[in-house]
mmCIF file of N, CA and C in Angstrom:
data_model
loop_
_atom_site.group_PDB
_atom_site.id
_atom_site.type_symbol
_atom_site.label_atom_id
_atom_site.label_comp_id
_atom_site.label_asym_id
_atom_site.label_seq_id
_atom_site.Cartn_x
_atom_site.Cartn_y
_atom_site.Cartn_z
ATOM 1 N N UNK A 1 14.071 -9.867 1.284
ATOM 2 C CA UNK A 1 13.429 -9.051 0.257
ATOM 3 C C UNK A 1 13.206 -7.632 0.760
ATOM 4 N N UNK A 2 13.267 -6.661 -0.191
ATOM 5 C CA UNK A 2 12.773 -5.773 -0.181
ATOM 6 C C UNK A 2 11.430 -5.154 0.816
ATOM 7 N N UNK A 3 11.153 -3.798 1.494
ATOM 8 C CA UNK A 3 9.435 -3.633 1.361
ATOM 9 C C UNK A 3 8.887 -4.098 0.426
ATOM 10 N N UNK A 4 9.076 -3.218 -0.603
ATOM 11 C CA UNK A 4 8.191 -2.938 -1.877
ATOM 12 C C UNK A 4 8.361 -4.653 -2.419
ATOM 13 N N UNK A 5 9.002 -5.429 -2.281
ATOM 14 C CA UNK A 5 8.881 -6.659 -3.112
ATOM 15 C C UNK A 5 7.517 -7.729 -1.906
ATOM 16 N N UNK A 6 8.149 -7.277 -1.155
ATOM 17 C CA UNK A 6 7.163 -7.946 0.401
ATOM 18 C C UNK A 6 5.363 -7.623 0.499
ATOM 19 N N UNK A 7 5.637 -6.718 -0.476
ATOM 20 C CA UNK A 7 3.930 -5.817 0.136
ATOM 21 C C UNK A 7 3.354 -6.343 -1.519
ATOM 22 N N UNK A 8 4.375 -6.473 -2.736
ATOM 23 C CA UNK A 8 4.034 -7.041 -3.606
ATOM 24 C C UNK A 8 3.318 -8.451 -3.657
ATOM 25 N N UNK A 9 4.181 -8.984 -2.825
ATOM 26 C CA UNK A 9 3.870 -10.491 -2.976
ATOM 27 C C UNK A 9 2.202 -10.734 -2.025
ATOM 28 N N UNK A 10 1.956 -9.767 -0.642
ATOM 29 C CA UNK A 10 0.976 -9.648 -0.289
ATOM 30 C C UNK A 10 -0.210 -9.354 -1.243
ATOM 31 N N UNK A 11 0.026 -8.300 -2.443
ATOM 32 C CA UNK A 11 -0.723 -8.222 -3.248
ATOM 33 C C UNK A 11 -1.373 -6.827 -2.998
ATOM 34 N N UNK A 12 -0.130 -6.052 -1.761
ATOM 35 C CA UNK A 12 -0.539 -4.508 -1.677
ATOM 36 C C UNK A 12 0.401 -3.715 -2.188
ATOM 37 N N UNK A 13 -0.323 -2.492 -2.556
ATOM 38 C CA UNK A 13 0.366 -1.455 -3.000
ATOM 39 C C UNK A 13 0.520 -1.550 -5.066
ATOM 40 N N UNK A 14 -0.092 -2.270 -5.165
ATOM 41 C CA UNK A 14 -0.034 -2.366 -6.417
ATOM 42 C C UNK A 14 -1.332 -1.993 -7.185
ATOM 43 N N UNK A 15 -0.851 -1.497 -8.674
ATOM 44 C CA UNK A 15 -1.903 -0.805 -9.296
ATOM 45 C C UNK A 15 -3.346 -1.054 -8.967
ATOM 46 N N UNK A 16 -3.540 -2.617 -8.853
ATOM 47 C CA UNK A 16 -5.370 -3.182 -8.779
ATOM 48 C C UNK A 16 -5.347 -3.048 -7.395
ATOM 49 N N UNK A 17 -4.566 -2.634 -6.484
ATOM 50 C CA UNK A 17 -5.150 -2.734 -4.967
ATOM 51 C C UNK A 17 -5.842 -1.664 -4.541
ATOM 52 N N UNK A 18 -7.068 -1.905 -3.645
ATOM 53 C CA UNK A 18 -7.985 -1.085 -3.745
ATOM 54 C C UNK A 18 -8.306 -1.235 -1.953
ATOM 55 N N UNK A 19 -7.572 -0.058 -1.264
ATOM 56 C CA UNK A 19 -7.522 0.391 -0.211
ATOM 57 C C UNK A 19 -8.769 1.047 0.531
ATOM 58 N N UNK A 20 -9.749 0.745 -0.084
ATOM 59 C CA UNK A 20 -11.104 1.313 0.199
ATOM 60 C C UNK A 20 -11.563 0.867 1.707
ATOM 61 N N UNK A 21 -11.735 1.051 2.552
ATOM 62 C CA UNK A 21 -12.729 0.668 3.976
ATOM 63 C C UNK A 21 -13.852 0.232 3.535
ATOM 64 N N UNK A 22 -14.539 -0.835 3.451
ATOM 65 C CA UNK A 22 -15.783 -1.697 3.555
ATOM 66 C C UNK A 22 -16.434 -1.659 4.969
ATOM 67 N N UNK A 23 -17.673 -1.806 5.056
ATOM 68 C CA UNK A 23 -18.137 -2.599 6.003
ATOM 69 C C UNK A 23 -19.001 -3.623 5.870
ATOM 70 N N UNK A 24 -18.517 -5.095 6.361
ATOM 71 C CA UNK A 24 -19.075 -6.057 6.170
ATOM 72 C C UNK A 24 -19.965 -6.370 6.989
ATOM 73 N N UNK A 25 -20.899 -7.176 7.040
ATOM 74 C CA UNK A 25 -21.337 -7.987 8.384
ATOM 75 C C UNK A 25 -22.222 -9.621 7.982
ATOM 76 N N UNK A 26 -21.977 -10.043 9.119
ATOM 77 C CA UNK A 26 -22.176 -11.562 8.875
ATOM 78 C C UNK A 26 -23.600 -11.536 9.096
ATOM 79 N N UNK A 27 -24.194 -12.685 9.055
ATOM 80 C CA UNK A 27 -25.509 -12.792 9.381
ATOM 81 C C UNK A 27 -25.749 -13.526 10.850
ATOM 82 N N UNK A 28 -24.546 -13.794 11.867
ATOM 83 C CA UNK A 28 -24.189 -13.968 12.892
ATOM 84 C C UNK A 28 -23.727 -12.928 13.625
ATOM 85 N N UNK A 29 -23.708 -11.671 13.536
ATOM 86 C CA UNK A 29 -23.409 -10.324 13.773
ATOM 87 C C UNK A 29 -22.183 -9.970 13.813
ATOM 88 N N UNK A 30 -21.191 -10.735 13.147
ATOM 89 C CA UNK A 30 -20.167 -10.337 13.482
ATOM 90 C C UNK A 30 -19.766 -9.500 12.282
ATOM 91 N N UNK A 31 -18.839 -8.642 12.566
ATOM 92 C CA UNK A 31 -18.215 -7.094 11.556
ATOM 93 C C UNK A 31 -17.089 -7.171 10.757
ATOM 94 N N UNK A 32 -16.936 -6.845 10.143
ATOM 95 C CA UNK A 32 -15.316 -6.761 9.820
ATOM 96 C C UNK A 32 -15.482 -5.132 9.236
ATOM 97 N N UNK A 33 -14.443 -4.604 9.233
ATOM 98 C CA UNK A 33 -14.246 -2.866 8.257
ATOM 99 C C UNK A 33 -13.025 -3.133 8.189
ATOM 100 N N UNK A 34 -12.480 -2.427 6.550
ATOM 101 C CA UNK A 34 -11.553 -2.770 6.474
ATOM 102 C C UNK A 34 -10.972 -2.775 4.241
ATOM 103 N N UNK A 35 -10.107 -2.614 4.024
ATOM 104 C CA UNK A 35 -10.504 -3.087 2.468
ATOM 105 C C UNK A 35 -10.570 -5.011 2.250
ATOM 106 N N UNK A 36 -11.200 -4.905 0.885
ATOM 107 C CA UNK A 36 -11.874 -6.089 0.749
ATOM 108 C C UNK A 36 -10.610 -7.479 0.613
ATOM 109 N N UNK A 37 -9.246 -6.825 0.475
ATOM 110 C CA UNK A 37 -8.220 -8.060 0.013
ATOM 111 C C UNK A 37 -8.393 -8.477 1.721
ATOM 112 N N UNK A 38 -8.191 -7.395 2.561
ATOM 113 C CA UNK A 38 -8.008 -7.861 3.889
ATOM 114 C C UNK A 38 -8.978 -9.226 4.241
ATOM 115 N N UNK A 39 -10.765 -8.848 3.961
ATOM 116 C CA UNK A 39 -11.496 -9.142 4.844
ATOM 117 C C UNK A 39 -11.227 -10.977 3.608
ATOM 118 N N UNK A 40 -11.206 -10.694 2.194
ATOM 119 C CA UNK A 40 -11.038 -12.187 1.744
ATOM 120 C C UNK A 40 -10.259 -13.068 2.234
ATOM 121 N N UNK A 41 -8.943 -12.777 2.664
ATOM 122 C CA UNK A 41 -7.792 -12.965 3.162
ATOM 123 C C UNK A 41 -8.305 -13.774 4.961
ATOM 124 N N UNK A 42 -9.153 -13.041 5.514
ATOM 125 C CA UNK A 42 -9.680 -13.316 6.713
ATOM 126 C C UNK A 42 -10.407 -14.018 6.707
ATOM 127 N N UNK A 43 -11.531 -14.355 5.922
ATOM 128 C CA UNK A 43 -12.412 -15.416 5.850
ATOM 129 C C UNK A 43 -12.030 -16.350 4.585
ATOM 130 N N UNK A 44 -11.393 -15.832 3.815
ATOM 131 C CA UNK A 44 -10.982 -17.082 3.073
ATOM 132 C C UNK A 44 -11.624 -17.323 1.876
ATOM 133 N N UNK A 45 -12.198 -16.191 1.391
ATOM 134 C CA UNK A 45 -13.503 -16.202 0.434
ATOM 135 C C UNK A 45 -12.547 -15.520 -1.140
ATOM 136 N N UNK A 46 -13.733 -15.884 -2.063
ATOM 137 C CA UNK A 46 -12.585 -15.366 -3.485
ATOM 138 C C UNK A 46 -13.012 -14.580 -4.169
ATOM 139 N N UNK A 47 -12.346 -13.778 -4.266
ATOM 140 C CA UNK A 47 -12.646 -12.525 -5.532
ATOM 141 C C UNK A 47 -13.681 -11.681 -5.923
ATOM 142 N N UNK A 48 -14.153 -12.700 -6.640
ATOM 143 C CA UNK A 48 -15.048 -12.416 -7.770
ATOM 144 C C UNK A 48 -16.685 -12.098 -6.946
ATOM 145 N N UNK A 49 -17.035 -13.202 -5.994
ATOM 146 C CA UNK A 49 -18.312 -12.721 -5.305
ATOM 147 C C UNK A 49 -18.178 -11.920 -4.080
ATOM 148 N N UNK A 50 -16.891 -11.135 -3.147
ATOM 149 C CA UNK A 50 -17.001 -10.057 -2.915
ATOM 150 C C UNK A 50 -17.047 -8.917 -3.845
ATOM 151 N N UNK A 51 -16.370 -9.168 -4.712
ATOM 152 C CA UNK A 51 -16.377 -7.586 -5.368
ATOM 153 C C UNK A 51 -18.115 -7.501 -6.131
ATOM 154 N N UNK A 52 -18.980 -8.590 -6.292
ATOM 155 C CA UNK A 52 -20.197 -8.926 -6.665
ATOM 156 C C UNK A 52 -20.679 -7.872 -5.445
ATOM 157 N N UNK A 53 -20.337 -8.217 -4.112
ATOM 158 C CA UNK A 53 -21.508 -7.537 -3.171
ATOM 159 C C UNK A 53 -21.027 -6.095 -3.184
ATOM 160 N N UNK A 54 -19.856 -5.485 -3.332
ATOM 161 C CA UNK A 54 -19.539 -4.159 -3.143
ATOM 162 C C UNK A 54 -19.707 -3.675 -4.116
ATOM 163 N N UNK A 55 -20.066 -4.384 -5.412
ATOM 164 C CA UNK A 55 -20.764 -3.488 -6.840
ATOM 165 C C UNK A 55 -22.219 -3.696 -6.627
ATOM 166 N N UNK A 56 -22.554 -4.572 -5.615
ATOM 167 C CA UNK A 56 -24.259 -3.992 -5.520
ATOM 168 C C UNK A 56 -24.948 -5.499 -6.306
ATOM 169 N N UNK A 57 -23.972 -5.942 -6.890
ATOM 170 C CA UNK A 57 -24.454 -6.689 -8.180
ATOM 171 C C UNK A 57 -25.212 -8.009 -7.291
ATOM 172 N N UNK A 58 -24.681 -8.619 -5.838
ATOM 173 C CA UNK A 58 -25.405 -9.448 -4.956
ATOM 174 C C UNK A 58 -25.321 -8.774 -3.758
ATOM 175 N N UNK A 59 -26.444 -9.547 -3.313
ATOM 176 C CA UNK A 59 -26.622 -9.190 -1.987
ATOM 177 C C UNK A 59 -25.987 -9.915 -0.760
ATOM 178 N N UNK A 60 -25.921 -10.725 -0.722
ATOM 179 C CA UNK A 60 -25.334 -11.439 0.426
ATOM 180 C C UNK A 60 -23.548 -12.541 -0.402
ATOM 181 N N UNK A 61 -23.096 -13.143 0.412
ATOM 182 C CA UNK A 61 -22.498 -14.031 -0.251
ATOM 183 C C UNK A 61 -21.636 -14.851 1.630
ATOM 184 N N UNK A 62 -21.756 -16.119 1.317
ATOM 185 C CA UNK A 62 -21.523 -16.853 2.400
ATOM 186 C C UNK A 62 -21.823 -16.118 3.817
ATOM 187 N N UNK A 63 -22.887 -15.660 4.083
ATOM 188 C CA UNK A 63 -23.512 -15.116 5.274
ATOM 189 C C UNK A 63 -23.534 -13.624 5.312
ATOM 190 N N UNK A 64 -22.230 -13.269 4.638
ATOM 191 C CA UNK A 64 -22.089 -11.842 4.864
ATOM 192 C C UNK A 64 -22.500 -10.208 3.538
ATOM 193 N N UNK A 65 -23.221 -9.739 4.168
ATOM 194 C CA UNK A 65 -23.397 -8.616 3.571
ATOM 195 C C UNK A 65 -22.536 -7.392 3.764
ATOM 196 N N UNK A 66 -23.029 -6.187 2.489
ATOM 197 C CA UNK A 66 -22.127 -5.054 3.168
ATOM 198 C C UNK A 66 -23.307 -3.952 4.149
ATOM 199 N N UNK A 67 -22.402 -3.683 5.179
ATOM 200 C CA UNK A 67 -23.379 -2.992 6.376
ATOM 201 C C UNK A 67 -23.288 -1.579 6.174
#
């Protein structure tokens, strides 16, 4: 495949991808920075209740807040 079909299927570079730097942190101290597909992708978490904590709308979600 292609880049552009490769970075598609990752789910980067496309209109809704949102390249923003976060900073997360666990309630075990550990960090992540980074945009948010990355850090879901890394812990394994879905959608809808990160983008909850980076609109403010919750505060925590499976240990981690934004720092």
């Amino acid at each position: 495949l292609d880049q552009h079909r490769k970075d598609l299927q990752k789910g980067i570079k496309t209109p809704a991808y949102d390249d923003t730097e976060h900073n997360f942190v666990h309630q075990n101290g550990e960090k992540f920075v980074g945009p948010q597909v990355e850090f879901r992708k890394k812990y394994n978490l879905d959608r809808g209740p990160v983008s909850k904590l980076i609109k403010k709308k919750a505060k925590t979600h499976k240990g981690w807040q934004l720092g």
